[in-house]
Amino acid sequence: MLWKCTICGYMHEGLEAPDICPKCGQGKEKFVALSEEDAKKVFESDRTNDIHMEIVQLAMKIKDLAKEGMELNLDPACVAVFKKAHQDAWVIKQRSKAEIEQHLKKGKW
Ligand SMILES: [Zn+2]
């Protein structure tokens, strides 16, 4: 069973709603149970958002590596590859971040 705090949107998984919302501190009565269909959507979008966030982190790692490579400046061909990787990683990161933002606006979390 998935419960949603109607005050702050916090999601709780369990047989019953929590006594106190861990986020906003409101009582049990502020929680509503989601339908099975809605709960399924929440679980799916939760995993999807986690994947987007992991992609963002990996892209940041690529950016750091590319930057280090550029600084080592071994030869122009290497630096060109690192520059391209740096740019591509930025695009990958921004795409996933934009998608997460869309999900948040639509309440898909
Ligand atoms: Zn709450």
XYZ file of N, CA, C and O and ligand atoms in Angstrom:
437
model
N 0.846 -1.198 0.000
C 0.000 0.000 0.000
C 0.887 1.256 0.000
O 1.872 1.320 0.730
N 0.479 2.204 -0.808
C 1.233 3.452 -0.879
C 0.352 4.602 -0.377
O -0.795 4.744 -0.799
N 0.916 5.366 0.529
C 0.188 6.480 1.144
C 0.862 7.789 0.774
O 2.089 7.869 0.763
N 0.023 8.797 0.510
C 0.575 10.094 0.141
C 0.113 11.154 1.128
O -1.089 11.256 1.435
N 1.062 11.928 1.618
C 0.715 13.052 2.495
C 0.080 14.144 1.633
O 0.677 14.586 0.648
N -1.132 14.538 1.981
C -1.846 15.543 1.172
C -1.305 16.946 1.415
O -1.611 17.874 0.680
N -0.489 17.100 2.459
C 0.086 18.408 2.758
C 1.367 18.644 1.957
O 1.526 19.670 1.307
N 2.281 17.668 2.005
C 3.592 17.896 1.383
C 3.920 16.935 0.239
O 4.931 17.100 -0.436
N 3.102 15.905 0.031
C 3.362 14.987 -1.072
C 4.287 13.836 -0.737
O 4.609 13.024 -1.609
N 4.720 13.732 0.519
C 5.600 12.628 0.933
C 4.903 11.286 0.700
O 3.716 11.140 0.992
N 5.658 10.303 0.163
C 5.099 8.977 -0.105
C 5.586 7.992 0.949
O 6.791 7.909 1.227
N 4.647 7.216 1.490
C 4.985 6.218 2.500
C 4.503 4.853 2.028
O 3.376 4.702 1.563
N 5.393 3.850 2.145
C 5.006 2.498 1.768
C 4.774 1.689 3.034
O 5.633 1.662 3.920
N 3.619 1.032 3.132
C 3.322 0.219 4.304
C 1.846 -0.128 4.373
O 1.051 0.355 3.560
N 1.494 -0.976 5.349
C 0.089 -1.376 5.499
C -0.759 -0.200 5.969
O -1.916 -0.072 5.615
N -0.151 0.657 6.795
C -0.861 1.818 7.309
C -0.069 3.094 7.054
O 1.140 3.042 6.849
N -0.755 4.216 7.138
C -0.067 5.507 7.029
C 0.801 5.699 8.277
O 0.475 5.167 9.338
N 1.889 6.423 8.180
C 2.721 6.663 9.372
C 1.999 7.584 10.349
O 1.141 8.370 9.930
N 2.316 7.471 11.636
C 1.658 8.319 12.645
C 1.930 9.788 12.387
O 1.064 10.634 12.541
N 3.183 10.038 11.992
C 3.592 11.420 11.724
C 4.339 11.444 10.390
O 5.169 10.584 10.120
N 4.035 12.419 9.564
C 4.737 12.542 8.287
C 6.201 12.900 8.556
O 6.484 13.896 9.231
N 7.143 12.067 8.036
C 8.567 12.339 8.288
C 9.053 13.647 7.671
O 10.101 14.160 8.037
N 8.271 14.179 6.743
C 8.725 15.408 6.088
C 8.118 16.659 6.728
O 8.852 17.569 7.091
N 6.790 16.681 6.860
C 6.160 17.925 7.327
C 5.601 17.837 8.749
O 5.150 18.841 9.297
N 5.622 16.621 9.338
C 5.219 16.490 10.733
C 3.715 16.424 10.979
O 3.270 16.384 12.124
N 2.921 16.415 9.904
C 1.461 16.309 10.067
C 1.081 14.889 10.479
O 1.842 13.941 10.272
N -0.130 14.747 11.026
C -0.597 13.449 11.521
C -1.095 12.512 10.436
O -1.253 12.896 9.270
N -1.339 11.278 10.859
C -1.829 10.183 10.020
C -3.028 10.558 9.142
O -3.156 10.109 8.005
N -3.938 11.378 9.717
C -5.185 11.696 9.020
C -4.976 12.510 7.739
O -5.882 12.629 6.924
N -3.756 13.032 7.597
C -3.487 13.814 6.372
C -3.062 12.925 5.208
O -2.872 13.405 4.092
N -2.877 11.627 5.478
C -2.457 10.700 4.419
C -3.651 10.069 3.713
O -4.656 9.761 4.350
N -3.529 9.918 2.406
C -4.532 9.178 1.636
C -3.856 7.983 0.966
O -2.689 8.060 0.569
N -4.585 6.873 0.843
C -4.062 5.681 0.174
C -4.213 5.857 -1.333
O -5.251 6.332 -1.803
N -3.155 5.507 -2.082
C -3.243 5.598 -3.537
C -3.875 4.318 -4.086
O -3.723 3.244 -3.508
N -4.576 4.447 -5.202
C -5.116 3.264 -5.871
C -3.939 2.421 -6.370
O -2.817 2.917 -6.508
N -4.221 1.146 -6.636
C -3.167 0.232 -7.096
C -2.517 0.767 -8.376
O -1.300 0.728 -8.535
N -3.363 1.300 -9.246
C -2.882 1.835 -10.530
C -1.953 3.037 -10.306
O -0.878 3.124 -10.902
N -2.390 3.951 -9.432
C -1.562 5.126 -9.137
C -0.254 4.727 -8.446
O 0.799 5.287 -8.744
N -0.351 3.736 -7.538
C 0.846 3.284 -6.835
C 1.853 2.699 -7.828
O 3.056 2.967 -7.736
N 1.359 1.950 -8.790
C 2.222 1.343 -9.810
C 2.955 2.437 -10.594
O 4.161 2.351 -10.837
N 2.209 3.478 -10.964
C 2.808 4.606 -11.691
C 3.901 5.278 -10.858
O 4.945 5.649 -11.381
N 3.613 5.441 -9.562
C 4.591 6.086 -8.679
C 5.863 5.248 -8.607
O 6.968 5.771 -8.735
N 5.720 3.929 -8.436
C 6.905 3.065 -8.355
C 7.710 3.108 -9.656
O 8.935 3.182 -9.630
N 7.011 3.091 -10.775
C 7.701 3.128 -12.066
C 8.408 4.459 -12.287
O 9.551 4.488 -12.752
N 7.730 5.551 -11.957
C 8.384 6.841 -12.191
C 9.500 7.075 -11.166
O 10.497 7.723 -11.472
N 9.359 6.484 -9.974
C 10.421 6.585 -8.969
C 11.709 5.959 -9.506
O 12.780 6.563 -9.442
N 11.571 4.760 -10.054
C 12.753 4.077 -10.619
C 13.301 4.860 -11.814
O 14.513 5.025 -11.962
N 12.396 5.351 -12.658
C 12.821 6.116 -13.837
C 13.611 7.351 -13.404
O 14.663 7.660 -13.975
N 13.116 8.047 -12.385
C 13.821 9.240 -11.920
C 15.183 8.882 -11.320
O 16.156 9.623 -11.490
N 15.249 7.733 -10.621
C 16.542 7.284 -10.089
C 17.541 7.050 -11.221
O 18.712 7.390 -11.111
N 17.042 6.461 -12.318
C 17.921 6.211 -13.473
C 18.412 7.541 -14.048
O 19.604 7.709 -14.323
N 17.498 8.499 -14.182
C 17.918 9.820 -14.678
C 18.988 10.428 -13.767
O 19.987 10.974 -14.241
N 18.790 10.302 -12.461
C 19.754 10.903 -11.523
C 21.109 10.204 -11.608
O 22.150 10.851 -11.502
N 21.074 8.885 -11.807
C 22.340 8.156 -11.930
C 23.066 8.563 -13.212
O 24.288 8.713 -13.231
N 22.296 8.757 -14.288
C 22.884 9.221 -15.550
C 23.517 10.604 -15.361
O 24.622 10.862 -15.845
N 22.835 11.481 -14.627
C 23.382 12.819 -14.337
C 24.724 12.683 -13.617
O 25.709 13.342 -13.965
N 24.780 11.790 -12.616
C 26.021 11.610 -11.860
C 27.145 11.045 -12.733
O 28.293 11.477 -12.632
N 26.798 10.086 -13.591
C 27.804 9.513 -14.480
C 28.315 10.565 -15.468
O 29.510 10.632 -15.754
N 27.403 11.395 -15.962
C 27.804 12.458 -16.888
C 28.762 13.431 -16.200
O 29.735 13.904 -16.805
N 28.498 13.715 -14.912
C 29.386 14.614 -14.165
C 30.767 13.981 -14.014
O 31.794 14.665 -14.071
N 30.795 12.670 -13.825
C 32.065 11.937 -13.721
C 32.838 12.039 -15.049
O 34.045 12.286 -15.057
N 32.111 11.870 -16.160
C 32.746 11.985 -17.484
C 33.307 13.400 -17.667
O 34.434 13.576 -18.154
N 32.534 14.407 -17.247
C 33.006 15.795 -17.364
C 34.311 15.994 -16.587
O 35.245 16.631 -17.067
N 34.366 15.447 -15.368
C 35.575 15.575 -14.538
C 36.773 14.889 -15.191
O 37.878 15.435 -15.226
N 36.528 13.662 -15.688
C 37.616 12.926 -16.345
C 38.104 13.672 -17.579
O 39.316 13.788 -17.822
N 37.158 14.176 -18.373
C 37.513 14.891 -19.601
C 38.324 16.142 -19.278
O 39.303 16.466 -19.961
N 37.929 16.820 -18.198
C 38.632 18.029 -17.774
C 40.072 17.686 -17.385
O 41.023 18.371 -17.787
N 40.213 16.609 -16.619
C 41.560 16.168 -16.215
C 42.399 15.835 -17.446
O 43.567 16.225 -17.544
N 41.777 15.153 -18.395
C 42.468 14.803 -19.646
C 42.912 16.031 -20.418
O 44.030 16.081 -20.942
N 42.033 17.030 -20.455
C 42.377 18.272 -21.165
C 43.567 18.954 -20.489
O 44.450 19.481 -21.156
N 43.559 18.922 -19.162
C 44.642 19.580 -18.415
C 45.988 18.881 -18.613
O 47.038 19.523 -18.657
N 45.955 17.543 -18.764
C 47.203 16.807 -19.012
C 47.791 17.186 -20.373
O 49.012 17.154 -20.561
N 46.884 17.511 -21.326
C 47.294 18.113 -22.593
C 48.406 17.341 -23.298
O 49.406 17.918 -23.744
N 48.247 16.017 -23.393
C 49.281 15.163 -23.993
C 49.516 15.476 -25.467
O 50.649 15.697 -25.885
N 48.452 15.489 -26.245
C 48.582 15.895 -27.649
C 47.226 16.409 -28.140
O 46.199 16.135 -27.521
N 47.211 17.146 -29.239
C 45.972 17.796 -29.699
C 44.829 16.809 -29.957
O 43.662 17.131 -29.700
N 45.151 15.609 -30.454
C 44.088 14.637 -30.740
C 43.382 14.217 -29.454
O 42.155 14.135 -29.411
N 44.161 13.942 -28.412
C 43.578 13.571 -27.116
C 42.725 14.697 -26.562
O 41.611 14.471 -26.104
N 43.276 15.900 -26.605
C 42.550 17.048 -26.058
C 41.230 17.239 -26.810
O 40.192 17.509 -26.192
N 41.247 17.039 -28.119
C 40.018 17.176 -28.923
C 38.977 16.151 -28.484
O 37.796 16.472 -28.356
N 39.418 14.916 -28.239
C 38.500 13.858 -27.790
C 37.910 14.220 -26.426
O 36.709 14.081 -26.194
N 38.766 14.712 -25.516
C 38.288 15.072 -24.174
C 37.319 16.248 -24.233
O 36.329 16.277 -23.512
N 37.614 17.208 -25.109
C 36.711 18.362 -25.258
C 35.339 17.920 -25.729
O 34.312 18.379 -25.222
N 35.348 17.006 -26.681
C 34.084 16.485 -27.214
C 33.335 15.721 -26.118
O 32.123 15.902 -25.950
N 34.055 14.891 -25.371
C 33.433 14.118 -24.286
C 32.830 15.058 -23.249
O 31.737 14.823 -22.725
N 33.556 16.146 -22.956
C 33.102 17.140 -21.989
C 31.780 17.756 -22.447
O 30.825 17.864 -21.669
N 31.714 18.116 -23.737
C 30.486 18.703 -24.298
C 29.338 17.692 -24.310
O 28.210 18.016 -23.939
N 29.649 16.483 -24.750
C 28.608 15.448 -24.827
C 28.046 15.140 -23.441
O 26.841 14.955 -23.276
N 28.937 15.070 -22.452
C 28.504 14.772 -21.079
C 27.560 15.856 -20.576
O 26.568 15.577 -19.899
N 27.872 17.100 -20.939
C 26.997 18.222 -20.553
C 25.601 18.034 -21.135
O 24.591 18.194 -20.444
N 25.548 17.641 -22.415
C 24.255 17.439 -23.089
C 23.483 16.290 -22.420
O 22.286 16.420 -22.131
N 24.185 15.194 -22.154
C 23.539 14.038 -21.498
C 22.963 14.455 -20.145
O 21.836 14.140 -19.795
N 23.781 15.182 -19.389
C 23.368 15.639 -18.052
C 22.139 16.552 -18.145
O 21.153 16.351 -17.433
N 22.193 17.539 -19.024
C 21.098 18.514 -19.121
C 19.809 17.869 -19.609
O 18.721 18.237 -19.171
N 19.937 16.892 -20.523
C 18.738 16.200 -21.024
C 18.019 15.497 -19.881
O 16.796 15.616 -19.728
N 18.779 14.748 -19.083
C 18.149 14.022 -17.976
C 17.603 14.982 -16.921
O 16.529 14.758 -16.362
N 18.336 16.066 -16.661
C 17.862 17.048 -15.677
C 16.552 17.698 -16.141
O 15.631 17.881 -15.347
N 16.477 18.012 -17.428
C 15.254 18.616 -17.973
C 14.083 17.645 -17.848
O 12.963 18.049 -17.528
N 14.358 16.372 -18.073
C 13.300 15.359 -17.981
C 12.815 15.209 -16.535
O 11.611 15.122 -16.286
N 13.756 15.207 -15.589
C 13.378 15.130 -14.170
C 12.482 16.320 -13.815
O 11.476 16.178 -13.133
N 12.871 17.496 -14.311
C 12.098 18.704 -14.024
C 10.660 18.579 -14.547
O 9.711 18.967 -13.866
N 10.528 18.015 -15.744
C 9.192 17.797 -16.310
C 8.385 16.853 -15.427
O 7.204 17.080 -15.183
N 9.034 15.788 -14.964
C 8.346 14.820 -14.093
C 7.852 15.507 -12.819
O 6.733 15.275 -12.382
N 8.708 16.357 -12.249
C 8.337 17.027 -11.006
C 7.127 17.935 -11.222
O 6.217 17.968 -10.409
N 7.114 18.645 -12.357
C 5.999 19.543 -12.666
C 4.692 18.777 -12.793
O 3.650 19.253 -12.417
N 4.794 17.550 -13.352
C 3.586 16.745 -13.546
C 3.275 15.895 -12.309
O 2.346 15.095 -12.334
N 4.099 16.051 -11.266
C 3.874 15.256 -10.050
C 4.192 13.795 -10.237
O 3.675 12.939 -9.520
N 5.025 13.485 -11.228
C 5.413 12.084 -11.474
C 6.632 11.738 -10.622
O 7.758 11.836 -11.076
N 6.418 11.380 -9.395
C 7.565 11.032 -8.568
C 7.274 9.777 -7.785
O 6.202 9.632 -7.246
Zn 3.808 15.622 4.908
